[in-house]
mmCIF file of C-alpha atoms in Angstrom:
data_model
loop_
_atom_site.group_PDB
_atom_site.id
_atom_site.type_symbol
_atom_site.label_atom_id
_atom_site.label_comp_id
_atom_site.label_asym_id
_atom_site.label_seq_id
_atom_site.Cartn_x
_atom_site.Cartn_y
_atom_site.Cartn_z
ATOM 1 C CA MET A 1 11.767 10.943 -32.635
ATOM 2 C CA ALA A 2 12.694 7.339 -32.014
ATOM 3 C CA VAL A 3 9.654 4.941 -31.657
ATOM 4 C CA SER A 4 9.657 2.359 -28.840
ATOM 5 C CA ARG A 5 7.426 -0.623 -29.784
ATOM 6 C CA ILE A 6 5.649 -3.221 -27.837
ATOM 7 C CA HIS A 7 6.475 -6.623 -29.261
ATOM 8 C CA ALA A 8 3.595 -7.898 -31.455
ATOM 9 C CA GLU A 9 2.371 -10.345 -28.923
ATOM 10 C CA SER A 10 1.816 -7.863 -25.994
ATOM 11 C CA ASP A 11 -1.637 -7.909 -24.513
ATOM 12 C CA ILE A 12 -1.561 -5.005 -22.028
ATOM 13 C CA ALA A 13 0.454 -1.901 -21.179
ATOM 14 C CA LEU A 14 0.684 -1.024 -17.441
ATOM 15 C CA VAL A 15 1.734 2.473 -16.554
ATOM 16 C CA GLY A 16 3.582 2.597 -13.250
ATOM 17 C CA GLY A 17 6.164 0.146 -11.832
ATOM 18 C CA GLY A 18 5.730 0.892 -8.068
ATOM 19 C CA LEU A 19 4.296 -1.605 -5.558
ATOM 20 C CA MET A 20 0.758 -1.575 -7.097
ATOM 21 C CA GLY A 21 2.162 -1.896 -10.658
ATOM 22 C CA ALA A 22 4.538 -4.613 -9.822
ATOM 23 C CA CYS A 23 1.885 -6.713 -8.198
ATOM 24 C CA LEU A 24 -0.362 -6.341 -11.124
ATOM 25 C CA ALA A 25 2.454 -7.028 -13.696
ATOM 26 C CA TRP A 26 3.368 -10.226 -11.893
ATOM 27 C CA GLY A 27 -0.195 -11.222 -11.592
ATOM 28 C CA LEU A 28 -1.160 -10.583 -15.161
ATOM 29 C CA ALA A 29 1.901 -12.403 -16.425
ATOM 30 C CA ARG A 30 0.762 -15.369 -14.379
ATOM 31 C CA GLN A 31 -2.586 -15.179 -16.078
ATOM 32 C CA GLY A 32 -0.801 -15.836 -19.361
ATOM 33 C CA LEU A 33 -0.725 -12.263 -20.670
ATOM 34 C CA ARG A 34 2.203 -10.495 -22.252
ATOM 35 C CA VAL A 35 2.684 -7.414 -20.279
ATOM 36 C CA CYS A 36 4.662 -4.128 -20.892
ATOM 37 C CA VAL A 37 5.328 -1.889 -17.879
ATOM 38 C CA LEU A 38 6.045 1.774 -18.694
ATOM 39 C CA ASP A 39 7.664 3.141 -15.505
ATOM 40 C CA GLU A 40 8.766 6.676 -14.631
ATOM 41 C CA GLY A 41 11.943 5.319 -12.857
ATOM 42 C CA ASP A 42 13.619 6.453 -9.754
ATOM 43 C CA ILE A 43 12.564 10.182 -10.219
ATOM 44 C CA ALA A 44 8.969 9.191 -9.485
ATOM 45 C CA LEU A 45 7.280 10.244 -6.233
ATOM 46 C CA ARG A 46 6.744 6.628 -5.401
ATOM 47 C CA ALA A 47 4.475 5.836 -2.583
ATOM 48 C CA SER A 48 6.470 2.610 -2.399
ATOM 49 C CA ARG A 49 9.570 4.301 -1.025
ATOM 50 C CA ALA A 50 7.504 5.604 1.983
ATOM 51 C CA ASN A 51 5.613 2.534 2.935
ATOM 52 C CA PHE A 52 5.870 1.217 6.450
ATOM 53 C CA ALA A 53 5.681 -2.422 5.371
ATOM 54 C CA LEU A 54 2.761 -3.279 7.578
ATOM 55 C CA ILE A 55 0.120 -5.879 6.847
ATOM 56 C CA TRP A 56 -2.624 -4.299 8.831
ATOM 57 C CA VAL A 57 -6.338 -5.160 9.317
ATOM 58 C CA GLN A 58 -6.950 -3.468 12.586
ATOM 59 C CA GLY A 59 -9.415 -0.625 12.217
ATOM 60 C CA LYS A 60 -9.696 -0.793 8.436
ATOM 61 C CA GLY A 61 -13.184 -0.183 6.878
ATOM 62 C CA PHE A 62 -14.947 2.316 9.063
ATOM 63 C CA GLY A 63 -17.809 3.684 6.921
ATOM 64 C CA PHE A 64 -16.905 1.097 4.161
ATOM 65 C CA PRO A 65 -17.367 -2.534 5.400
ATOM 66 C CA ALA A 66 -16.375 -3.942 2.015
ATOM 67 C CA TYR A 67 -12.869 -2.684 2.723
ATOM 68 C CA THR A 68 -12.728 -4.629 5.987
ATOM 69 C CA ALA A 69 -13.463 -7.877 4.039
ATOM 70 C CA TRP A 70 -11.053 -7.041 1.265
ATOM 71 C CA THR A 71 -8.220 -6.287 3.846
ATOM 72 C CA LYS A 72 -9.034 -9.480 5.942
ATOM 73 C CA ALA A 73 -8.863 -11.600 2.714
ATOM 74 C CA ALA A 74 -5.575 -9.915 1.850
ATOM 75 C CA ALA A 75 -4.111 -10.775 5.257
ATOM 76 C CA ALA A 76 -5.189 -14.388 4.879
ATOM 77 C CA ALA A 77 -3.543 -14.667 1.449
ATOM 78 C CA TRP A 78 -0.266 -13.213 2.347
ATOM 79 C CA PRO A 79 1.329 -16.575 3.277
ATOM 80 C CA GLN A 80 0.527 -17.760 -0.317
ATOM 81 C CA LEU A 81 2.033 -14.620 -1.871
ATOM 82 C CA ALA A 82 5.216 -14.957 0.146
ATOM 83 C CA SER A 83 5.492 -18.635 -0.784
ATOM 84 C CA ASP A 84 4.815 -17.997 -4.475
ATOM 85 C CA LEU A 85 7.361 -15.229 -4.706
ATOM 86 C CA LYS A 86 9.995 -17.302 -2.939
ATOM 87 C CA SER A 87 9.239 -20.187 -5.332
ATOM 88 C CA ASP A 88 9.646 -17.978 -8.397
ATOM 89 C CA THR A 89 12.709 -15.975 -7.242
ATOM 90 C CA GLY A 90 14.299 -17.580 -4.197
ATOM 91 C CA ILE A 91 13.731 -14.283 -2.335
ATOM 92 C CA ASP A 92 12.284 -14.457 1.245
ATOM 93 C CA VAL A 93 10.296 -11.294 1.793
ATOM 94 C CA GLY A 94 10.468 -11.665 5.582
ATOM 95 C CA LEU A 95 6.770 -12.169 6.278
ATOM 96 C CA ASP A 96 5.903 -12.277 9.927
ATOM 97 C CA GLN A 97 2.214 -12.137 10.997
ATOM 98 C CA PRO A 98 2.239 -12.566 14.794
ATOM 99 C CA GLY A 99 -0.536 -9.923 15.249
ATOM 100 C CA GLY A 100 0.020 -6.137 15.818
ATOM 101 C CA PHE A 101 -0.503 -3.552 18.423
ATOM 102 C CA THR A 102 -1.764 -0.065 18.721
ATOM 103 C CA LEU A 103 -0.163 1.394 21.700
ATOM 104 C CA CYS A 104 -1.904 4.218 23.674
ATOM 105 C CA LEU A 105 -0.160 6.790 25.756
ATOM 106 C CA SER A 106 -3.221 7.802 27.833
ATOM 107 C CA ASP A 107 -6.467 6.237 29.083
ATOM 108 C CA ARG A 108 -8.272 8.747 26.853
ATOM 109 C CA GLU A 109 -6.335 7.664 23.810
ATOM 110 C CA LEU A 110 -7.033 4.040 24.567
ATOM 111 C CA GLN A 111 -10.763 4.703 25.003
ATOM 112 C CA SER A 112 -10.963 6.717 21.781
ATOM 113 C CA ASN A 113 -9.446 3.774 19.851
ATOM 114 C CA VAL A 114 -11.753 1.308 21.481
ATOM 115 C CA ASP A 115 -14.757 3.489 20.682
ATOM 116 C CA THR A 116 -13.800 3.684 16.974
ATOM 117 C CA LEU A 117 -13.469 -0.150 16.813
ATOM 118 C CA LYS A 118 -16.845 -0.492 18.388
ATOM 119 C CA ARG A 119 -18.387 1.822 15.811
ATOM 120 C CA LEU A 120 -16.627 -0.099 12.976
ATOM 121 C CA HIS A 121 -18.149 -3.328 14.170
ATOM 122 C CA ASN A 122 -21.576 -1.903 14.816
ATOM 123 C CA GLN A 123 -21.950 -0.261 11.446
ATOM 124 C CA PRO A 124 -24.578 -1.709 8.998
ATOM 125 C CA GLY A 125 -23.085 -4.577 6.953
ATOM 126 C CA ALA A 126 -20.036 -4.650 9.297
ATOM 127 C CA VAL A 127 -17.423 -7.297 8.747
ATOM 128 C CA ALA A 128 -15.895 -8.021 12.179
ATOM 129 C CA HIS A 129 -12.252 -8.628 12.820
ATOM 130 C CA PRO A 130 -10.869 -9.987 16.090
ATOM 131 C CA TYR A 131 -9.150 -7.766 18.565
ATOM 132 C CA GLU A 132 -8.342 -7.523 22.285
ATOM 133 C CA VAL A 133 -8.060 -4.501 24.532
ATOM 134 C CA LEU A 134 -5.123 -4.895 26.914
ATOM 135 C CA ASP A 135 -4.261 -2.825 30.017
ATOM 136 C CA HIS A 136 -0.550 -1.861 30.872
ATOM 137 C CA GLY A 137 0.230 -5.084 32.558
ATOM 138 C CA ARG A 138 -1.071 -7.412 29.856
ATOM 139 C CA THR A 139 0.668 -5.251 27.204
ATOM 140 C CA ARG A 140 3.930 -5.425 29.031
ATOM 141 C CA ALA A 141 3.696 -9.162 29.287
ATOM 142 C CA LEU A 142 3.793 -9.308 25.474
ATOM 143 C CA LEU A 143 5.973 -6.211 24.909
ATOM 144 C CA PRO A 144 8.510 -6.155 27.891
ATOM 145 C CA ALA A 145 10.236 -3.014 26.599
ATOM 146 C CA ILE A 146 7.250 -0.651 26.855
ATOM 147 C CA GLY A 147 7.554 2.481 29.158
ATOM 148 C CA PRO A 148 5.329 3.468 32.017
ATOM 149 C CA ASP A 149 3.532 6.006 29.830
ATOM 150 C CA VAL A 150 1.782 3.265 27.910
ATOM 151 C CA SER A 151 -1.764 3.004 29.275
ATOM 152 C CA GLY A 152 -2.723 -0.061 27.292
ATOM 153 C CA ALA A 153 -2.992 -1.341 23.781
ATOM 154 C CA ILE A 154 -5.316 -2.932 21.165
ATOM 155 C CA TYR A 155 -4.082 -6.209 19.676
ATOM 156 C CA CYS A 156 -5.360 -7.756 16.508
ATOM 157 C CA PRO A 157 -4.015 -11.286 15.693
ATOM 158 C CA LEU A 158 -4.308 -10.790 11.858
ATOM 159 C CA ASP A 159 -1.708 -8.104 11.646
ATOM 160 C CA GLY A 160 1.952 -8.379 10.638
ATOM 161 C CA HIS A 161 4.741 -6.991 8.510
ATOM 162 C CA VAL A 162 7.334 -7.781 5.835
ATOM 163 C CA ASN A 163 10.645 -6.593 4.455
ATOM 164 C CA SER A 164 9.449 -4.038 2.025
ATOM 165 C CA LEU A 165 12.684 -3.709 0.091
ATOM 166 C CA ARG A 166 12.846 -7.489 -0.486
ATOM 167 C CA LEU A 167 9.191 -7.499 -1.410
ATOM 168 C CA PHE A 168 9.710 -4.902 -4.040
ATOM 169 C CA ARG A 169 12.817 -6.656 -5.411
ATOM 170 C CA ALA A 170 11.008 -10.035 -5.357
ATOM 171 C CA LEU A 171 8.129 -8.655 -7.443
ATOM 172 C CA HIS A 172 10.246 -7.080 -10.061
ATOM 173 C CA THR A 173 12.516 -10.119 -10.190
ATOM 174 C CA ALA A 174 9.507 -12.462 -10.523
ATOM 175 C CA PHE A 175 7.773 -10.322 -13.215
ATOM 176 C CA LYS A 176 10.817 -10.030 -15.339
ATOM 177 C CA ALA A 177 11.403 -13.749 -15.122
ATOM 178 C CA GLY A 178 7.904 -14.165 -16.244
ATOM 179 C CA GLY A 179 8.504 -12.286 -19.519
ATOM 180 C CA VAL A 180 7.247 -8.989 -18.533
ATOM 181 C CA ASP A 181 8.783 -6.199 -20.754
ATOM 182 C CA TYR A 182 9.775 -3.573 -18.111
ATOM 183 C CA ARG A 183 10.836 -0.185 -19.440
ATOM 184 C CA ALA A 184 12.178 2.431 -16.963
ATOM 185 C CA ASP A 185 12.416 6.148 -17.790
ATOM 186 C CA HIS A 186 9.254 5.862 -19.836
ATOM 187 C CA VAL A 187 7.016 8.638 -18.550
ATOM 188 C CA VAL A 188 3.699 8.607 -20.264
ATOM 189 C CA ASP A 189 2.601 12.042 -21.266
ATOM 190 C CA VAL A 190 -0.514 11.370 -23.513
ATOM 191 C CA ILE A 191 -2.884 8.412 -23.969
ATOM 192 C CA GLU A 192 -4.960 8.313 -27.076
ATOM 193 C CA PRO A 193 -7.917 5.907 -27.384
ATOM 194 C CA GLN A 194 -7.921 4.350 -30.695
ATOM 195 C CA ALA A 195 -9.806 1.656 -32.612
ATOM 196 C CA GLY A 196 -8.634 -1.662 -31.138
ATOM 197 C CA GLY A 197 -6.678 -0.170 -28.324
ATOM 198 C CA PHE A 198 -4.605 2.810 -27.030
ATOM 199 C CA LEU A 199 -1.645 4.860 -28.148
ATOM 200 C CA LEU A 200 0.612 5.821 -25.331
ATOM 201 C CA LYS A 201 3.151 8.634 -26.017
ATOM 202 C CA GLY A 202 6.202 10.115 -24.168
ATOM 203 C CA ASN A 203 9.470 11.812 -25.088
ATOM 204 C CA TRP A 204 10.810 8.304 -25.607
ATOM 205 C CA GLY A 205 8.419 7.680 -28.472
ATOM 206 C CA GLU A 206 5.009 5.766 -28.548
ATOM 207 C CA ILE A 207 3.561 2.405 -28.269
ATOM 208 C CA ARG A 208 0.170 0.780 -28.899
ATOM 209 C CA ALA A 209 -1.621 -1.771 -26.692
ATOM 210 C CA PRO A 210 -5.113 -3.306 -26.806
ATOM 211 C CA LYS A 211 -5.547 -2.838 -23.072
ATOM 212 C CA ILE A 212 -3.991 -0.492 -20.437
ATOM 213 C CA VAL A 213 -3.906 -0.419 -16.689
ATOM 214 C CA LEU A 214 -3.114 2.878 -14.888
ATOM 215 C CA ALA A 215 -1.188 2.088 -11.739
ATOM 216 C CA ALA A 216 0.728 5.385 -11.739
ATOM 217 C CA GLY A 217 -0.021 6.639 -8.203
ATOM 218 C CA LEU A 218 -0.492 10.306 -7.979
ATOM 219 C CA GLY A 219 0.070 10.351 -11.782
ATOM 220 C CA ASN A 220 -3.252 8.749 -12.289
ATOM 221 C CA ALA A 221 -4.954 12.105 -11.678
ATOM 222 C CA ARG A 222 -3.387 13.394 -14.861
ATOM 223 C CA LEU A 223 -3.781 10.193 -16.981
ATOM 224 C CA ALA A 224 -7.219 8.824 -16.036
ATOM 225 C CA PRO A 225 -9.277 11.610 -17.757
ATOM 226 C CA MET A 226 -7.589 10.727 -20.980
ATOM 227 C CA VAL A 227 -9.463 7.395 -21.127
ATOM 228 C CA GLY A 228 -12.708 8.470 -19.530
ATOM 229 C CA LEU A 229 -11.762 7.596 -15.983
ATOM 230 C CA ASP A 230 -11.697 9.527 -12.631
ATOM 231 C CA ALA A 231 -8.931 9.430 -10.166
ATOM 232 C CA PRO A 232 -10.155 11.143 -7.017
ATOM 233 C CA LEU A 233 -6.990 11.271 -4.853
ATOM 234 C CA LYS A 234 -4.956 13.708 -2.824
ATOM 235 C CA PRO A 235 -1.371 13.525 -1.964
ATOM 236 C CA SER A 236 -0.492 12.738 1.628
ATOM 237 C CA ARG A 237 2.975 13.387 2.877
ATOM 238 C CA GLY A 238 4.449 10.998 5.269
ATOM 239 C CA GLN A 239 7.692 11.046 7.203
ATOM 240 C CA ILE A 240 9.724 8.081 8.475
ATOM 241 C CA VAL A 241 12.593 7.887 10.899
ATOM 242 C CA VAL A 242 15.035 4.885 10.915
ATOM 243 C CA THR A 243 17.446 4.095 13.720
ATOM 244 C CA GLU A 244 20.713 2.151 13.738
ATOM 245 C CA LYS A 245 20.405 -1.650 14.203
ATOM 246 C CA ALA A 246 19.664 -2.906 17.720
ATOM 247 C CA ALA A 247 19.350 -6.202 19.376
ATOM 248 C CA PRO A 248 15.909 -7.644 19.041
ATOM 249 C CA PHE A 249 13.417 -6.212 21.522
ATOM 250 C CA LEU A 250 10.083 -5.870 19.493
ATOM 251 C CA CYS A 251 8.574 -9.087 18.390
ATOM 252 C CA TYR A 252 5.474 -7.638 17.149
ATOM 253 C CA PRO A 253 4.727 -4.710 14.810
ATOM 254 C CA VAL A 254 3.233 -1.621 16.405
ATOM 255 C CA VAL A 255 1.199 0.650 14.076
ATOM 256 C CA THR A 256 3.855 3.485 14.467
ATOM 257 C CA VAL A 257 6.931 1.621 15.428
ATOM 258 C CA ARG A 258 8.406 -1.539 13.974
ATOM 259 C CA GLN A 259 11.770 -3.356 14.235
ATOM 260 C CA THR A 260 12.730 -4.807 10.904
ATOM 261 C CA ASP A 261 14.100 -8.318 10.511
ATOM 262 C CA GLU A 262 17.508 -6.772 10.044
ATOM 263 C CA GLY A 263 17.426 -4.860 13.374
ATOM 264 C CA GLY A 264 16.704 -1.238 12.487
ATOM 265 C CA VAL A 265 13.685 0.479 13.942
ATOM 266 C CA MET A 266 11.317 2.426 11.839
ATOM 267 C CA ILE A 267 9.163 5.256 13.252
ATOM 268 C CA GLY A 268 6.363 6.625 11.188
ATOM 269 C CA ASP A 269 3.392 8.446 12.725
ATOM 270 C CA SER A 270 2.529 11.338 10.404
ATOM 271 C CA GLU A 271 -0.093 12.034 7.791
ATOM 272 C CA GLU A 272 0.194 15.631 6.426
ATOM 273 C CA ALA A 273 -1.948 17.353 3.938
ATOM 274 C CA ASP A 274 0.998 19.087 2.452
ATOM 275 C CA GLY A 275 1.330 17.623 -0.980
ATOM 276 C CA ALA A 276 3.709 20.328 -2.393
ATOM 277 C CA SER A 277 6.961 19.590 -0.587
ATOM 278 C CA LEU A 278 9.092 16.642 0.284
ATOM 279 C CA THR A 279 11.207 18.658 2.740
ATOM 280 C CA ILE A 280 11.551 17.066 6.074
ATOM 281 C CA ASP A 281 9.578 18.788 8.892
ATOM 282 C CA HIS A 282 11.900 18.343 11.863
ATOM 283 C CA GLY A 283 9.057 19.527 14.241
ATOM 284 C CA ILE A 284 6.964 16.647 13.108
ATOM 285 C CA SER A 285 9.774 14.140 13.212
ATOM 286 C CA SER A 286 10.785 15.134 16.663
ATOM 287 C CA VAL A 287 7.101 14.569 17.931
ATOM 288 C CA MET A 288 7.175 11.200 16.188
ATOM 289 C CA ALA A 289 10.531 10.328 17.972
ATOM 290 C CA ASP A 290 9.145 11.570 21.342
ATOM 291 C CA ARG A 291 6.079 9.387 21.226
ATOM 292 C CA ALA A 292 8.157 6.442 20.038
ATOM 293 C CA ILE A 293 10.455 6.944 23.050
ATOM 294 C CA ARG A 294 7.624 7.190 25.481
ATOM 295 C CA MET A 295 6.486 3.856 24.038
ATOM 296 C CA PHE A 296 9.836 2.259 24.137
ATOM 297 C CA PRO A 297 12.360 4.203 26.298
ATOM 298 C CA LEU A 298 15.362 2.212 25.013
ATOM 299 C CA LEU A 299 14.988 4.039 21.720
ATOM 300 C CA ALA A 300 16.524 7.143 23.354
ATOM 301 C CA ASP A 301 19.887 5.527 23.190
ATOM 302 C CA LEU A 302 19.768 4.662 19.436
ATOM 303 C CA ASN A 303 21.247 6.848 16.777
ATOM 304 C CA VAL A 304 18.985 8.025 13.877
ATOM 305 C CA VAL A 305 20.686 6.845 10.493
ATOM 306 C CA ARG A 306 18.062 7.959 8.043
ATOM 307 C CA THR A 307 14.894 10.072 7.670
ATOM 308 C CA TRP A 308 12.789 10.662 4.671
ATOM 309 C CA SER A 309 9.410 11.877 3.397
ATOM 310 C CA ALA A 310 7.252 10.915 0.481
ATOM 311 C CA LEU A 311 3.931 11.639 -1.069
ATOM 312 C CA ARG A 312 1.589 8.742 -0.451
ATOM 313 C CA VAL A 313 -1.457 7.891 -2.614
ATOM 314 C CA MET A 314 -4.682 8.645 -0.680
ATOM 315 C CA THR A 315 -8.081 8.476 -2.219
ATOM 316 C CA LEU A 316 -10.694 10.934 -0.888
ATOM 317 C CA ASP A 317 -12.032 8.371 1.596
ATOM 318 C CA GLY A 318 -8.768 6.480 2.108
ATOM 319 C CA CYS A 319 -10.074 3.245 0.513
ATOM 320 C CA PRO A 320 -9.008 1.777 -2.777
ATOM 321 C CA VAL A 321 -10.171 2.626 -6.245
ATOM 322 C CA TYR A 322 -10.496 -0.059 -8.958
ATOM 323 C CA GLU A 323 -12.487 0.859 -12.007
ATOM 324 C CA GLN A 324 -12.908 -0.038 -15.676
ATOM 325 C CA SER A 325 -13.585 2.783 -18.163
ATOM 326 C CA ARG A 326 -17.221 2.792 -19.525
ATOM 327 C CA SER A 327 -16.184 4.926 -22.547
ATOM 328 C CA TYR A 328 -13.133 2.752 -23.282
ATOM 329 C CA PRO A 329 -13.544 -0.656 -21.680
ATOM 330 C CA GLY A 330 -10.028 -1.824 -22.290
ATOM 331 C CA ALA A 331 -8.751 0.861 -19.818
ATOM 332 C CA PHE A 332 -8.487 0.339 -16.058
ATOM 333 C CA VAL A 333 -7.405 2.540 -13.166
ATOM 334 C CA THR A 334 -6.142 1.163 -9.884
ATOM 335 C CA MET A 335 -5.200 3.142 -6.669
ATOM 336 C CA ALA A 336 -4.673 2.149 -3.045
ATOM 337 C CA HIS A 337 -3.024 3.576 0.029
ATOM 338 C CA SER A 338 -2.404 0.155 1.770
ATOM 339 C CA GLY A 339 -0.224 -1.184 -1.022
ATOM 340 C CA VAL A 340 1.621 -3.784 1.094
ATOM 341 C CA THR A 341 -1.433 -4.968 2.954
ATOM 342 C CA LEU A 342 -3.428 -5.432 -0.118
ATOM 343 C CA ALA A 343 -0.538 -6.892 -2.309
ATOM 344 C CA PRO A 344 -2.104 -10.330 -2.535
ATOM 345 C CA GLN A 345 -5.447 -8.948 -3.625
ATOM 346 C CA HIS A 346 -3.799 -6.933 -6.438
ATOM 347 C CA ALA A 347 -1.540 -9.866 -7.573
ATOM 348 C CA TYR A 348 -4.282 -12.542 -7.564
ATOM 349 C CA ASP A 349 -7.913 -11.244 -7.497
ATOM 350 C CA LEU A 350 -7.569 -7.920 -9.255
ATOM 351 C CA ALA A 351 -5.061 -9.239 -11.884
ATOM 352 C CA GLN A 352 -7.364 -12.062 -12.595
ATOM 353 C CA ALA A 353 -10.352 -9.736 -13.066
ATOM 354 C CA ILE A 354 -8.351 -7.477 -15.469
ATOM 355 C CA ALA A 355 -7.150 -10.385 -17.418
ATOM 356 C CA ALA A 356 -10.670 -11.678 -17.854
ATOM 357 C CA GLY A 357 -11.593 -8.214 -19.086
ATOM 358 C CA GLY A 358 -13.970 -6.791 -16.478
ATOM 359 C CA ILE A 359 -14.350 -5.805 -12.866
ATOM 360 C CA PRO A 360 -16.770 -8.275 -10.941
ATOM 361 C CA ASP A 361 -19.315 -7.138 -8.544
ATOM 362 C CA GLU A 362 -17.284 -7.879 -5.462
ATOM 363 C CA ILE A 363 -14.560 -5.531 -6.742
ATOM 364 C CA SER A 364 -16.690 -2.961 -8.468
ATOM 365 C CA VAL A 365 -17.810 -1.713 -5.011
ATOM 366 C CA PHE A 366 -14.464 0.003 -4.996
ATOM 367 C CA GLY A 367 -15.400 2.150 -8.047
ATOM 368 C CA THR A 368 -15.572 5.960 -8.034
ATOM 369 C CA ARG A 369 -19.446 6.000 -8.043
ATOM 370 C CA ARG A 370 -19.348 6.123 -4.258
ATOM 371 C CA PHE A 371 -17.940 9.565 -4.426
ATOM 372 C CA HIS A 372 -20.947 10.871 -6.366
ATOM 373 C CA VAL A 373 -23.825 9.086 -4.558
ATOM 374 C CA PRO A 374 -24.800 12.259 -2.504
ATOM 375 C CA ALA A 375 -25.013 14.358 -5.519
ATOM 376 C CA CYS A 376 -27.066 11.778 -7.347
ATOM 377 C CA ALA A 377 -29.432 11.081 -4.518
#
C-alpha cells in the first residue's frame, strides 16, 4: 500500500475540507502553522452544499446565551473576513448585511415568534440583540413585493447573507495560497494516538501529525471516539429550491427566502429528522414553495431550475461544539450548524485557540459537558 506522507514541517492535520474545515485551515495557516487537510472530496455528504448562506443573529441562543454572544461577535466580524479574503484572493464573497426579516403568514405565527424572542431576552444571563416587530404596512414599506397574506415581520439589523459558492472558493483559494497541503479523496478510516502525535490511516495510505482537528461534519461521530472525544450530533435533512434569475425585488434576506446577488431566488424552509435518505420529498418542497409564493406572489411566475437536499450537521441542542481531548490533548473536535454565520469565529478566534494549544474559557462553554450535566447533577 502506498504511503502518503505529510511534509516534515507540518504541524497539524485537519480532517474535513467543508466550510468549517476550510475556515480553520485558512485561519491556522495565518497563525503560522503548516497544515494538511485530508478531505473526503465531492462524494462527502457536505453540509456546505446545503447551506442557505445566511449570516443570522435573530433568535439564536434560546436556552444558551453564550451562543447569542458568539453569533453577534461573528456577525460583527464578517466585514473583516470578507475584506481579508478579498485581499488574499481577489474574490468578492458578496457580503450584504442590511438586516434580515422573518415573515409571518398569520397573526398567530407573528405572536409566536415575538414570544420566543421575549423569552430569549428574558432568560438568565441573556445577551440581547436588537429587533423590531413590524405590522403588514411597515413590512411592505421595506419589502414592496410581499403579498396580502403577510401579517407582519420581525426585523433584526445585524442579519445578512453572502454568496456561498464564492465564499467556499475564496477560502480554498486562500488556504492553498497560504501553503496548506490540501488532499482530496483522502477519507480517514482510522486514527491511532501515538507518542508525540497521531497516525491517520485510509485506503490511500497513512500520515502522522503532532496535532489533529476533526472538522468532518457527520463523520465526526465515527472519528471522535478514536481520540477520546464525543460528537453528539444528529443528521438533519434540508431541502432547497432555486428559481431562475429574476429582476431584483428582494433587497433584504428573509430567513426562508433570499434573492442571490446573481438574481436567482433560494427557498429553504425544511428541517427533517430523516437522516437516511437524500431523496427529494416533493410534498415538502411544494409546501415550501407555497409559503414562499404567499410571501412574494411574483415567485409564482418563475421557473424552478434546481432542487436538492443534503444532510446538515446538527448537534443535540443545535449549538456548536468545540472541544479538546482530555485523553489526547493534541486532538480537537469542531461542529456547528451555522457554518456561514460563524465563519469569522472559526477562522479567527477558534483557529487562534487551537494554534495556541488549548480551548479558552470563553470557548470551552461550547464543550460537550453541557449534554451530561443532568446526569451528573
